[in-house]
Coordinates of C-alpha atoms and ligand atoms in Angstrom, one line a residue:
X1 CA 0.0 0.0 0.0
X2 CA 0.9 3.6 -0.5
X3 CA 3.2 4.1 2.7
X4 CA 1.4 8.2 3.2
X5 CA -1.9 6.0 3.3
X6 CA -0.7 3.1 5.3
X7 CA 0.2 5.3 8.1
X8 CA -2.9 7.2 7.8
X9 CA -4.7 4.4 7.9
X10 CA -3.4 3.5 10.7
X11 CA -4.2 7.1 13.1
X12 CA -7.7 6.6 11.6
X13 CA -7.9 3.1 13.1
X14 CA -6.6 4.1 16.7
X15 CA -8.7 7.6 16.3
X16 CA -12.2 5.5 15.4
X17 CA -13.1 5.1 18.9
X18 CA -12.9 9.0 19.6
X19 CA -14.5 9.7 16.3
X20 CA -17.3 7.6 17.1
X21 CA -17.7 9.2 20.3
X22 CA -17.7 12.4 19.1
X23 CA -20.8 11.2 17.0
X24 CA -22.3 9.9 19.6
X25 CA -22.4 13.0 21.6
X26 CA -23.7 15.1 18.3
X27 CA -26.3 13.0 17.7
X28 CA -26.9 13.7 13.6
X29 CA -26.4 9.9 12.9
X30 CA -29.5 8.9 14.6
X31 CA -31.8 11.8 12.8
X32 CA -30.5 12.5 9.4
X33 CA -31.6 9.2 7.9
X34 CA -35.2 11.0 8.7
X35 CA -33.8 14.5 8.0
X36 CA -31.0 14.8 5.1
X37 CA -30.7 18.2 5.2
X38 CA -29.1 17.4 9.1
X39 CA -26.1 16.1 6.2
X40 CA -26.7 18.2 3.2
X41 CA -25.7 21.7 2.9
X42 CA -28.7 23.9 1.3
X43 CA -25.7 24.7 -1.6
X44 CA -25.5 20.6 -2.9
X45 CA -29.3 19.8 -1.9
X46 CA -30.0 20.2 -5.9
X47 CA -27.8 17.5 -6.4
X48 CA -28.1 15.6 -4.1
X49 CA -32.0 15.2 -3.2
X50 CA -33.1 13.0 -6.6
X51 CA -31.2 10.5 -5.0
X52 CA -34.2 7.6 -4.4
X53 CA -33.3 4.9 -6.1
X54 CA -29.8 5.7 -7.6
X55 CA -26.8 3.7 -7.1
X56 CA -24.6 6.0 -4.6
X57 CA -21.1 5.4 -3.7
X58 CA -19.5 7.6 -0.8
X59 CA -15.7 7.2 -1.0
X60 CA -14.0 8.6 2.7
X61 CA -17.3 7.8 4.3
X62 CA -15.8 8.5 7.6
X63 CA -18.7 8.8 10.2
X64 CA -21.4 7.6 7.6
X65 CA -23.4 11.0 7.9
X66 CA -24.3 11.0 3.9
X67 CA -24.0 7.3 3.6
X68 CA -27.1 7.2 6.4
X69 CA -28.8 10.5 4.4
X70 CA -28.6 8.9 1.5
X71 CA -29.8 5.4 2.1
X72 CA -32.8 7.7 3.9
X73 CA -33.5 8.9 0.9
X74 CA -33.9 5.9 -0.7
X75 CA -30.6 5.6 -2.6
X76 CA -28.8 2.5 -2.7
X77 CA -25.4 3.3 -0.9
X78 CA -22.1 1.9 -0.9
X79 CA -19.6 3.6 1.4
X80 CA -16.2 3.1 1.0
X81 CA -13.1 3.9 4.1
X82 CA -9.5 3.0 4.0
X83 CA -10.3 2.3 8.0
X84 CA -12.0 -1.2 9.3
X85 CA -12.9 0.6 12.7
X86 CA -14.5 3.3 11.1
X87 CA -16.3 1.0 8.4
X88 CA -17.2 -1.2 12.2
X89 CA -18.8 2.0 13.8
X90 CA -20.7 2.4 10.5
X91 CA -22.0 -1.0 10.0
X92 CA -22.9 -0.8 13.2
X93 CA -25.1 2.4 13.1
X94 CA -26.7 1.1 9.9
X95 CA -27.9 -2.2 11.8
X96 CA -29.4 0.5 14.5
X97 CA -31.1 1.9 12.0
X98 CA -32.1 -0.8 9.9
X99 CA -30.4 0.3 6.7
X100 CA -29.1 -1.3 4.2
X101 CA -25.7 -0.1 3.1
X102 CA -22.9 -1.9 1.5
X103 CA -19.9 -1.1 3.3
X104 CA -16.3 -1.7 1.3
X105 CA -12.5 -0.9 3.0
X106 CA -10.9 0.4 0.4
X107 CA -8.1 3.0 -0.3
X108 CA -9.8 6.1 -2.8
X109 CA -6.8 5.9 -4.7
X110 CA -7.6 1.9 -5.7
X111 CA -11.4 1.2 -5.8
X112 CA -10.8 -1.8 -8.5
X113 CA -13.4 -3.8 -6.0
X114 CA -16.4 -1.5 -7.9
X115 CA -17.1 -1.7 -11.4
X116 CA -16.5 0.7 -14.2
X117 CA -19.7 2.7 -14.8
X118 CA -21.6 1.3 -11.9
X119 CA -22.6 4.1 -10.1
X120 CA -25.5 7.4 -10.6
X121 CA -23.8 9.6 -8.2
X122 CA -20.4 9.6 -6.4
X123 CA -19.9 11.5 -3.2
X124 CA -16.9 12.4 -1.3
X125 CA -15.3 15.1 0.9
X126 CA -15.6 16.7 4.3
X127 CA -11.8 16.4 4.7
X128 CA -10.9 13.5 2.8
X129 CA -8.7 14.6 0.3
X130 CA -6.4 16.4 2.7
X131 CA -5.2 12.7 3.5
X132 CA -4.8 11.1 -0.4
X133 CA -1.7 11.4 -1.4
X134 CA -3.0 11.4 -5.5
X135 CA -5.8 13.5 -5.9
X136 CA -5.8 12.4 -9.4
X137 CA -5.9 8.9 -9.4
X138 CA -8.4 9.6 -6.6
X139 CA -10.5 11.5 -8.4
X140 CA -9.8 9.1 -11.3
X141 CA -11.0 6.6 -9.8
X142 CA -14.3 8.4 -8.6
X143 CA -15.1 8.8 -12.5
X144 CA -14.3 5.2 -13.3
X145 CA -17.0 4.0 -11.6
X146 CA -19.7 6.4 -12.9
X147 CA -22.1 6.2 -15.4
X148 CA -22.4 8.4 -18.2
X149 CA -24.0 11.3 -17.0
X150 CA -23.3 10.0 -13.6
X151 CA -22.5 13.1 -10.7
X152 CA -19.5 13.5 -8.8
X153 CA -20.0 15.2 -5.8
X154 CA -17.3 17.0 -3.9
X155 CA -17.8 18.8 -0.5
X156 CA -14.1 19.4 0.7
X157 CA -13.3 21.5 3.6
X158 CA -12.0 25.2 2.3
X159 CA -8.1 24.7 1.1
X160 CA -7.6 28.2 2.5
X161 CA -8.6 27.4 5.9
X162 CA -5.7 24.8 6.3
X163 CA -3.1 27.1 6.0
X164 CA -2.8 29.2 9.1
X165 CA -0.8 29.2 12.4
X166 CA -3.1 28.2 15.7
X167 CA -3.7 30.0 18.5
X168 CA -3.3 33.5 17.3
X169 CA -5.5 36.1 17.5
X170 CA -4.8 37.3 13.9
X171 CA -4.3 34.9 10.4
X172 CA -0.7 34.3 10.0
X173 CA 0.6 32.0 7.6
X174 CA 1.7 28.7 8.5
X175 CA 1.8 27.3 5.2
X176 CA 2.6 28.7 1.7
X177 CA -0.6 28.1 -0.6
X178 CA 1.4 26.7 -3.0
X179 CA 2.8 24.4 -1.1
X180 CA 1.2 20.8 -0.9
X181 CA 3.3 18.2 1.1
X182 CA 3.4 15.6 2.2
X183 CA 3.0 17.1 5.8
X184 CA 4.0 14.8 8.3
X185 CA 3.3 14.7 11.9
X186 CA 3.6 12.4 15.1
X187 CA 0.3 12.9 17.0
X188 CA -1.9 10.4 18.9
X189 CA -4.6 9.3 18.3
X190 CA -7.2 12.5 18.6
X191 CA -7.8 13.8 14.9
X192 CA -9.9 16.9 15.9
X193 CA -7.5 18.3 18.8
X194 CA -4.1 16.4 18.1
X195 CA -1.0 15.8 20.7
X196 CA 2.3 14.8 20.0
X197 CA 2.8 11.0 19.9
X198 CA 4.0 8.1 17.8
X199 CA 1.0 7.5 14.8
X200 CA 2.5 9.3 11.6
X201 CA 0.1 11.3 9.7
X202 CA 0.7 12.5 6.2
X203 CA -1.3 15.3 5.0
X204 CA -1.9 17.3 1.7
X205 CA -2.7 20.8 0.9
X206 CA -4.1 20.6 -2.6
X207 CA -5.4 23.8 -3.8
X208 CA -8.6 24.7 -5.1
X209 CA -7.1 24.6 -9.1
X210 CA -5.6 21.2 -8.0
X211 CA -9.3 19.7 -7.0
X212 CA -11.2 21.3 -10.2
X213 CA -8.0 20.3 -12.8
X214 CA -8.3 16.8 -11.0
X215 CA -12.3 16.8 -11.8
X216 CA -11.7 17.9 -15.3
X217 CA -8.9 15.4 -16.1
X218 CA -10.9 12.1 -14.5
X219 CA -13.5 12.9 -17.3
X220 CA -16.2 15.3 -16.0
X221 CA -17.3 18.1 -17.1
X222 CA -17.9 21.0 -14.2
X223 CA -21.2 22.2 -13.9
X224 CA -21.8 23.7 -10.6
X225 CA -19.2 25.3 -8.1
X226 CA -19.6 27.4 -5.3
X227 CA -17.8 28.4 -1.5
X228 CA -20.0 28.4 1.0
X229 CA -19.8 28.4 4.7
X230 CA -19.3 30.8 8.3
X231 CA -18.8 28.5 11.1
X232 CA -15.4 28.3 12.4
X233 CA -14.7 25.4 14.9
X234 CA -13.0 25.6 18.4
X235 CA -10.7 22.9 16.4
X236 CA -9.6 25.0 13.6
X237 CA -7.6 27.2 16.4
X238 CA -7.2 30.2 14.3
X239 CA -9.6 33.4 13.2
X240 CA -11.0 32.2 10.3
X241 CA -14.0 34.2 9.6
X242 CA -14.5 35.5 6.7
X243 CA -13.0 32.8 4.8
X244 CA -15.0 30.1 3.1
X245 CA -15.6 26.6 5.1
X246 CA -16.3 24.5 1.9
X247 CA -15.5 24.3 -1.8
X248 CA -18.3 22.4 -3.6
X249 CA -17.4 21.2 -7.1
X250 CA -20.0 19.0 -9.2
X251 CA -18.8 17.1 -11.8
X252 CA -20.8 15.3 -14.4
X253 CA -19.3 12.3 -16.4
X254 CA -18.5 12.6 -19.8
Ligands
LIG1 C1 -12.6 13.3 8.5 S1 -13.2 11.8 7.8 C2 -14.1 12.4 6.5 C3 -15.5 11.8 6.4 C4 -16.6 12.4 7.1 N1 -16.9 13.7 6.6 C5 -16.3 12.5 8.6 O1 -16.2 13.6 9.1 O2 -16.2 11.5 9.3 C6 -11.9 11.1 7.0 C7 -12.1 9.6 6.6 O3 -11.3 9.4 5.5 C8 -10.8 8.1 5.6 N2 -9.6 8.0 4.7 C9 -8.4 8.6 4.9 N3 -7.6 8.3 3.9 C10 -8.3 7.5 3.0 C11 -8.0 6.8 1.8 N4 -6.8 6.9 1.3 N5 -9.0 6.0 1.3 C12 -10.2 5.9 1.9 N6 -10.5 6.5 3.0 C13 -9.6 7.3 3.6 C14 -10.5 7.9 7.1 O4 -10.4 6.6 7.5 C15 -11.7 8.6 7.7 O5 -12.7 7.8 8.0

Protein backbone atom coordinates (compact mmCIF):
# COMPACT_ATOMS: atom_id res chain seq x y z
CA UNK A 1 0.00 0.00 0.00
CA UNK A 2 0.95 3.65 -0.46
CA UNK A 3 3.17 4.11 2.66
CA UNK A 4 1.40 8.20 3.21
CA UNK A 5 -1.87 6.04 3.25
CA UNK A 6 -0.74 3.06 5.35
CA UNK A 7 0.16 5.26 8.05
CA UNK A 8 -2.87 7.22 7.80
CA UNK A 9 -4.70 4.43 7.87
CA UNK A 10 -3.45 3.47 10.69
CA UNK A 11 -4.18 7.05 13.07
CA UNK A 12 -7.73 6.56 11.63
CA UNK A 13 -7.89 3.09 13.06
CA UNK A 14 -6.58 4.06 16.69
CA UNK A 15 -8.71 7.65 16.29
CA UNK A 16 -12.20 5.54 15.41
CA UNK A 17 -13.05 5.14 18.91
CA UNK A 18 -12.90 8.96 19.57
CA UNK A 19 -14.51 9.73 16.32
CA UNK A 20 -17.31 7.61 17.07
CA UNK A 21 -17.70 9.23 20.32
CA UNK A 22 -17.66 12.40 19.08
CA UNK A 23 -20.78 11.23 17.04
CA UNK A 24 -22.28 9.86 19.65
CA UNK A 25 -22.38 13.01 21.56
CA UNK A 26 -23.69 15.13 18.33
CA UNK A 27 -26.31 12.95 17.67
CA UNK A 28 -26.89 13.67 13.62
CA UNK A 29 -26.44 9.93 12.94
CA UNK A 30 -29.48 8.85 14.62
CA UNK A 31 -31.83 11.83 12.83
CA UNK A 32 -30.46 12.45 9.36
CA UNK A 33 -31.59 9.19 7.89
CA UNK A 34 -35.20 11.02 8.67
CA UNK A 35 -33.78 14.47 7.97
CA UNK A 36 -30.97 14.78 5.07
CA UNK A 37 -30.68 18.24 5.25
CA UNK A 38 -29.13 17.36 9.08
CA UNK A 39 -26.12 16.05 6.21
CA UNK A 40 -26.66 18.17 3.18
CA UNK A 41 -25.68 21.67 2.91
CA UNK A 42 -28.74 23.89 1.32
CA UNK A 43 -25.67 24.75 -1.63
CA UNK A 44 -25.50 20.64 -2.87
CA UNK A 45 -29.29 19.77 -1.94
CA UNK A 46 -30.05 20.19 -5.86
CA UNK A 47 -27.80 17.53 -6.41
CA UNK A 48 -28.12 15.58 -4.07
CA UNK A 49 -32.04 15.15 -3.16
CA UNK A 50 -33.06 13.03 -6.61
CA UNK A 51 -31.20 10.48 -4.96
CA UNK A 52 -34.15 7.62 -4.45
CA UNK A 53 -33.28 4.92 -6.12
CA UNK A 54 -29.79 5.71 -7.62
CA UNK A 55 -26.77 3.71 -7.05
CA UNK A 56 -24.59 6.04 -4.59
CA UNK A 57 -21.06 5.43 -3.72
CA UNK A 58 -19.52 7.56 -0.76
CA UNK A 59 -15.68 7.23 -1.00
CA UNK A 60 -14.04 8.59 2.67
CA UNK A 61 -17.28 7.84 4.34
CA UNK A 62 -15.83 8.52 7.64
CA UNK A 63 -18.66 8.78 10.23
CA UNK A 64 -21.44 7.57 7.57
CA UNK A 65 -23.45 10.96 7.87
CA UNK A 66 -24.25 11.01 3.91
CA UNK A 67 -23.96 7.28 3.56
CA UNK A 68 -27.05 7.19 6.43
CA UNK A 69 -28.77 10.54 4.38
CA UNK A 70 -28.62 8.89 1.46
CA UNK A 71 -29.82 5.45 2.15
CA UNK A 72 -32.76 7.73 3.88
CA UNK A 73 -33.49 8.86 0.86
CA UNK A 74 -33.94 5.92 -0.75
CA UNK A 75 -30.57 5.56 -2.60
CA UNK A 76 -28.85 2.55 -2.73
CA UNK A 77 -25.39 3.28 -0.93
CA UNK A 78 -22.14 1.88 -0.87
CA UNK A 79 -19.56 3.57 1.40
CA UNK A 80 -16.16 3.11 0.97
CA UNK A 81 -13.15 3.86 4.12
CA UNK A 82 -9.52 2.98 4.04
CA UNK A 83 -10.28 2.25 7.98
CA UNK A 84 -11.99 -1.15 9.26
CA UNK A 85 -12.89 0.56 12.67
CA UNK A 86 -14.51 3.33 11.05
CA UNK A 87 -16.26 1.03 8.41
CA UNK A 88 -17.18 -1.17 12.18
CA UNK A 89 -18.79 1.97 13.77
CA UNK A 90 -20.71 2.43 10.54
CA UNK A 91 -21.95 -0.98 9.97
CA UNK A 92 -22.94 -0.80 13.25
CA UNK A 93 -25.14 2.35 13.15
CA UNK A 94 -26.72 1.10 9.91
CA UNK A 95 -27.86 -2.25 11.76
CA UNK A 96 -29.35 0.47 14.53
CA UNK A 97 -31.05 1.93 11.99
CA UNK A 98 -32.08 -0.82 9.92
CA UNK A 99 -30.39 0.26 6.71
CA UNK A 100 -29.13 -1.32 4.20
CA UNK A 101 -25.73 -0.05 3.14
CA UNK A 102 -22.94 -1.93 1.53
CA UNK A 103 -19.88 -1.10 3.26
CA UNK A 104 -16.26 -1.73 1.35
CA UNK A 105 -12.48 -0.91 2.98
CA UNK A 106 -10.87 0.40 0.42
CA UNK A 107 -8.11 3.02 -0.31
CA UNK A 108 -9.82 6.10 -2.79
CA UNK A 109 -6.80 5.87 -4.69
CA UNK A 110 -7.60 1.89 -5.71
CA UNK A 111 -11.37 1.23 -5.80
CA UNK A 112 -10.84 -1.80 -8.46
CA UNK A 113 -13.36 -3.76 -5.96
CA UNK A 114 -16.42 -1.46 -7.94
CA UNK A 115 -17.05 -1.68 -11.44
CA UNK A 116 -16.53 0.66 -14.22
CA UNK A 117 -19.72 2.75 -14.83
CA UNK A 118 -21.65 1.33 -11.90
CA UNK A 119 -22.59 4.13 -10.05
CA UNK A 120 -25.51 7.40 -10.63
CA UNK A 121 -23.82 9.57 -8.22
CA UNK A 122 -20.38 9.63 -6.42
CA UNK A 123 -19.93 11.54 -3.18
CA UNK A 124 -16.85 12.43 -1.26
CA UNK A 125 -15.30 15.13 0.92
CA UNK A 126 -15.62 16.69 4.30
CA UNK A 127 -11.85 16.45 4.74
CA UNK A 128 -10.85 13.49 2.84
CA UNK A 129 -8.69 14.62 0.28
CA UNK A 130 -6.38 16.37 2.74
CA UNK A 131 -5.20 12.67 3.45
CA UNK A 132 -4.78 11.09 -0.45
CA UNK A 133 -1.67 11.41 -1.43
CA UNK A 134 -3.00 11.40 -5.47
CA UNK A 135 -5.82 13.54 -5.86
CA UNK A 136 -5.81 12.38 -9.45
CA UNK A 137 -5.86 8.90 -9.36
CA UNK A 138 -8.42 9.57 -6.62
CA UNK A 139 -10.55 11.48 -8.41
CA UNK A 140 -9.76 9.10 -11.31
CA UNK A 141 -11.05 6.63 -9.75
CA UNK A 142 -14.27 8.40 -8.56
CA UNK A 143 -15.14 8.78 -12.47
CA UNK A 144 -14.26 5.23 -13.35
CA UNK A 145 -16.96 4.03 -11.63
CA UNK A 146 -19.68 6.44 -12.86
CA UNK A 147 -22.13 6.17 -15.40
CA UNK A 148 -22.42 8.42 -18.24
CA UNK A 149 -23.97 11.33 -17.02
CA UNK A 150 -23.33 9.95 -13.62
CA UNK A 151 -22.47 13.06 -10.70
CA UNK A 152 -19.54 13.54 -8.81
CA UNK A 153 -19.98 15.23 -5.83
CA UNK A 154 -17.28 17.04 -3.92
CA UNK A 155 -17.81 18.81 -0.54
CA UNK A 156 -14.09 19.38 0.67
CA UNK A 157 -13.34 21.46 3.64
CA UNK A 158 -11.96 25.19 2.26
CA UNK A 159 -8.08 24.71 1.11
CA UNK A 160 -7.58 28.20 2.45
CA UNK A 161 -8.64 27.44 5.89
CA UNK A 162 -5.69 24.80 6.28
CA UNK A 163 -3.07 27.10 5.95
CA UNK A 164 -2.78 29.19 9.12
CA UNK A 165 -0.77 29.17 12.39
CA UNK A 166 -3.09 28.16 15.68
CA UNK A 167 -3.74 29.97 18.54
CA UNK A 168 -3.25 33.45 17.31
CA UNK A 169 -5.51 36.08 17.52
CA UNK A 170 -4.76 37.28 13.92
CA UNK A 171 -4.35 34.93 10.44
CA UNK A 172 -0.68 34.27 9.98
CA UNK A 173 0.60 31.99 7.59
CA UNK A 174 1.71 28.69 8.51
CA UNK A 175 1.81 27.28 5.15
CA UNK A 176 2.61 28.70 1.68
CA UNK A 177 -0.57 28.10 -0.58
CA UNK A 178 1.37 26.66 -3.03
CA UNK A 179 2.79 24.38 -1.08
CA UNK A 180 1.24 20.79 -0.94
CA UNK A 181 3.28 18.23 1.14
CA UNK A 182 3.42 15.62 2.18
CA UNK A 183 3.03 17.11 5.81
CA UNK A 184 3.96 14.80 8.30
CA UNK A 185 3.32 14.70 11.90
CA UNK A 186 3.65 12.38 15.08
CA UNK A 187 0.31 12.92 17.01
CA UNK A 188 -1.92 10.40 18.86
CA UNK A 189 -4.57 9.33 18.32
CA UNK A 190 -7.19 12.51 18.59
CA UNK A 191 -7.82 13.79 14.86
CA UNK A 192 -9.85 16.90 15.90
CA UNK A 193 -7.53 18.32 18.79
CA UNK A 194 -4.07 16.37 18.12
CA UNK A 195 -1.03 15.77 20.74
CA UNK A 196 2.28 14.78 20.05
CA UNK A 197 2.78 11.03 19.92
CA UNK A 198 3.97 8.07 17.77
CA UNK A 199 0.96 7.49 14.75
CA UNK A 200 2.50 9.26 11.58
CA UNK A 201 0.15 11.29 9.70
CA UNK A 202 0.73 12.50 6.17
CA UNK A 203 -1.25 15.31 5.02
CA UNK A 204 -1.92 17.33 1.70
CA UNK A 205 -2.69 20.76 0.86
CA UNK A 206 -4.13 20.64 -2.60
CA UNK A 207 -5.40 23.81 -3.85
CA UNK A 208 -8.63 24.72 -5.12
CA UNK A 209 -7.09 24.63 -9.09
CA UNK A 210 -5.57 21.16 -8.00
CA UNK A 211 -9.35 19.66 -6.97
CA UNK A 212 -11.23 21.30 -10.23
CA UNK A 213 -7.97 20.29 -12.83
CA UNK A 214 -8.28 16.75 -11.03
CA UNK A 215 -12.25 16.77 -11.76
CA UNK A 216 -11.71 17.94 -15.35
CA UNK A 217 -8.91 15.43 -16.09
CA UNK A 218 -10.92 12.12 -14.46
CA UNK A 219 -13.52 12.89 -17.29
CA UNK A 220 -16.15 15.34 -15.96
CA UNK A 221 -17.31 18.07 -17.14
CA UNK A 222 -17.87 20.97 -14.16
CA UNK A 223 -21.21 22.23 -13.89
CA UNK A 224 -21.75 23.69 -10.60
CA UNK A 225 -19.17 25.28 -8.09
CA UNK A 226 -19.60 27.35 -5.27
CA UNK A 227 -17.78 28.39 -1.51
CA UNK A 228 -20.05 28.37 1.04
CA UNK A 229 -19.81 28.43 4.75
CA UNK A 230 -19.31 30.80 8.29
CA UNK A 231 -18.81 28.52 11.12
CA UNK A 232 -15.42 28.31 12.40
CA UNK A 233 -14.70 25.40 14.87
CA UNK A 234 -13.04 25.65 18.41
CA UNK A 235 -10.71 22.85 16.41
CA UNK A 236 -9.55 25.00 13.63
CA UNK A 237 -7.64 27.15 16.45
CA UNK A 238 -7.22 30.25 14.34
CA UNK A 239 -9.63 33.41 13.20
CA UNK A 240 -11.00 32.25 10.31
CA UNK A 241 -14.03 34.23 9.59
CA UNK A 242 -14.49 35.53 6.69
CA UNK A 243 -12.98 32.82 4.76
CA UNK A 244 -15.05 30.10 3.14
CA UNK A 245 -15.55 26.57 5.12
CA UNK A 246 -16.35 24.50 1.92
CA UNK A 247 -15.49 24.32 -1.75
CA UNK A 248 -18.29 22.44 -3.61
CA UNK A 249 -17.42 21.18 -7.13
CA UNK A 250 -20.04 19.01 -9.16
CA UNK A 251 -18.84 17.08 -11.82
CA UNK A 252 -20.78 15.27 -14.39
CA UNK A 253 -19.28 12.31 -16.41
CA UNK A 254 -18.48 12.55 -19.77
C1 LIG B 1 -12.60 13.30 8.50
S1 LIG B 1 -13.24 11.78 7.85
C2 LIG B 1 -14.12 12.40 6.47
C3 LIG B 1 -15.47 11.78 6.35
C4 LIG B 1 -16.59 12.42 7.10
N1 LIG B 1 -16.90 13.73 6.57
C5 LIG B 1 -16.34 12.48 8.59
O1 LIG B 1 -16.25 13.61 9.12
O2 LIG B 1 -16.25 11.47 9.26
C6 LIG B 1 -11.87 11.10 7.02
C7 LIG B 1 -12.10 9.63 6.62
O3 LIG B 1 -11.32 9.37 5.46
C8 LIG B 1 -10.80 8.08 5.59
N2 LIG B 1 -9.61 7.99 4.72
C9 LIG B 1 -8.42 8.60 4.88
N3 LIG B 1 -7.61 8.29 3.87
C10 LIG B 1 -8.30 7.47 3.05
C11 LIG B 1 -8.00 6.81 1.84
N4 LIG B 1 -6.80 6.94 1.27
N5 LIG B 1 -8.95 6.04 1.27
C12 LIG B 1 -10.17 5.89 1.85
N6 LIG B 1 -10.52 6.51 3.00
C13 LIG B 1 -9.59 7.28 3.59
C14 LIG B 1 -10.48 7.93 7.07
O4 LIG B 1 -10.36 6.58 7.45
C15 LIG B 1 -11.66 8.64 7.69
O5 LIG B 1 -12.70 7.76 8.00
Amino acid sequence: MNPFHEANQHRWEAASTGWAAMHERRGTWRNCVQDPTLVFAAEEWDYVANSHGKKVAVLGSGDNLAAFAFAGMGAEVTSVDISHNQLAVGIERAAKLGLNISFIQADVIDLSDLGDRSFDLVYTGGHVAVWVSDLGIYYGEAARILRNNGLFIINEYHPFRRLWKQGSDRLELAYDYYQRGPFSFAYNDNVLEPQEGTLMSYEFHWTVSDMINAVLSAGCKIIHTDEFGTHVGDWEGAPLQGLPENLLIVGRRV
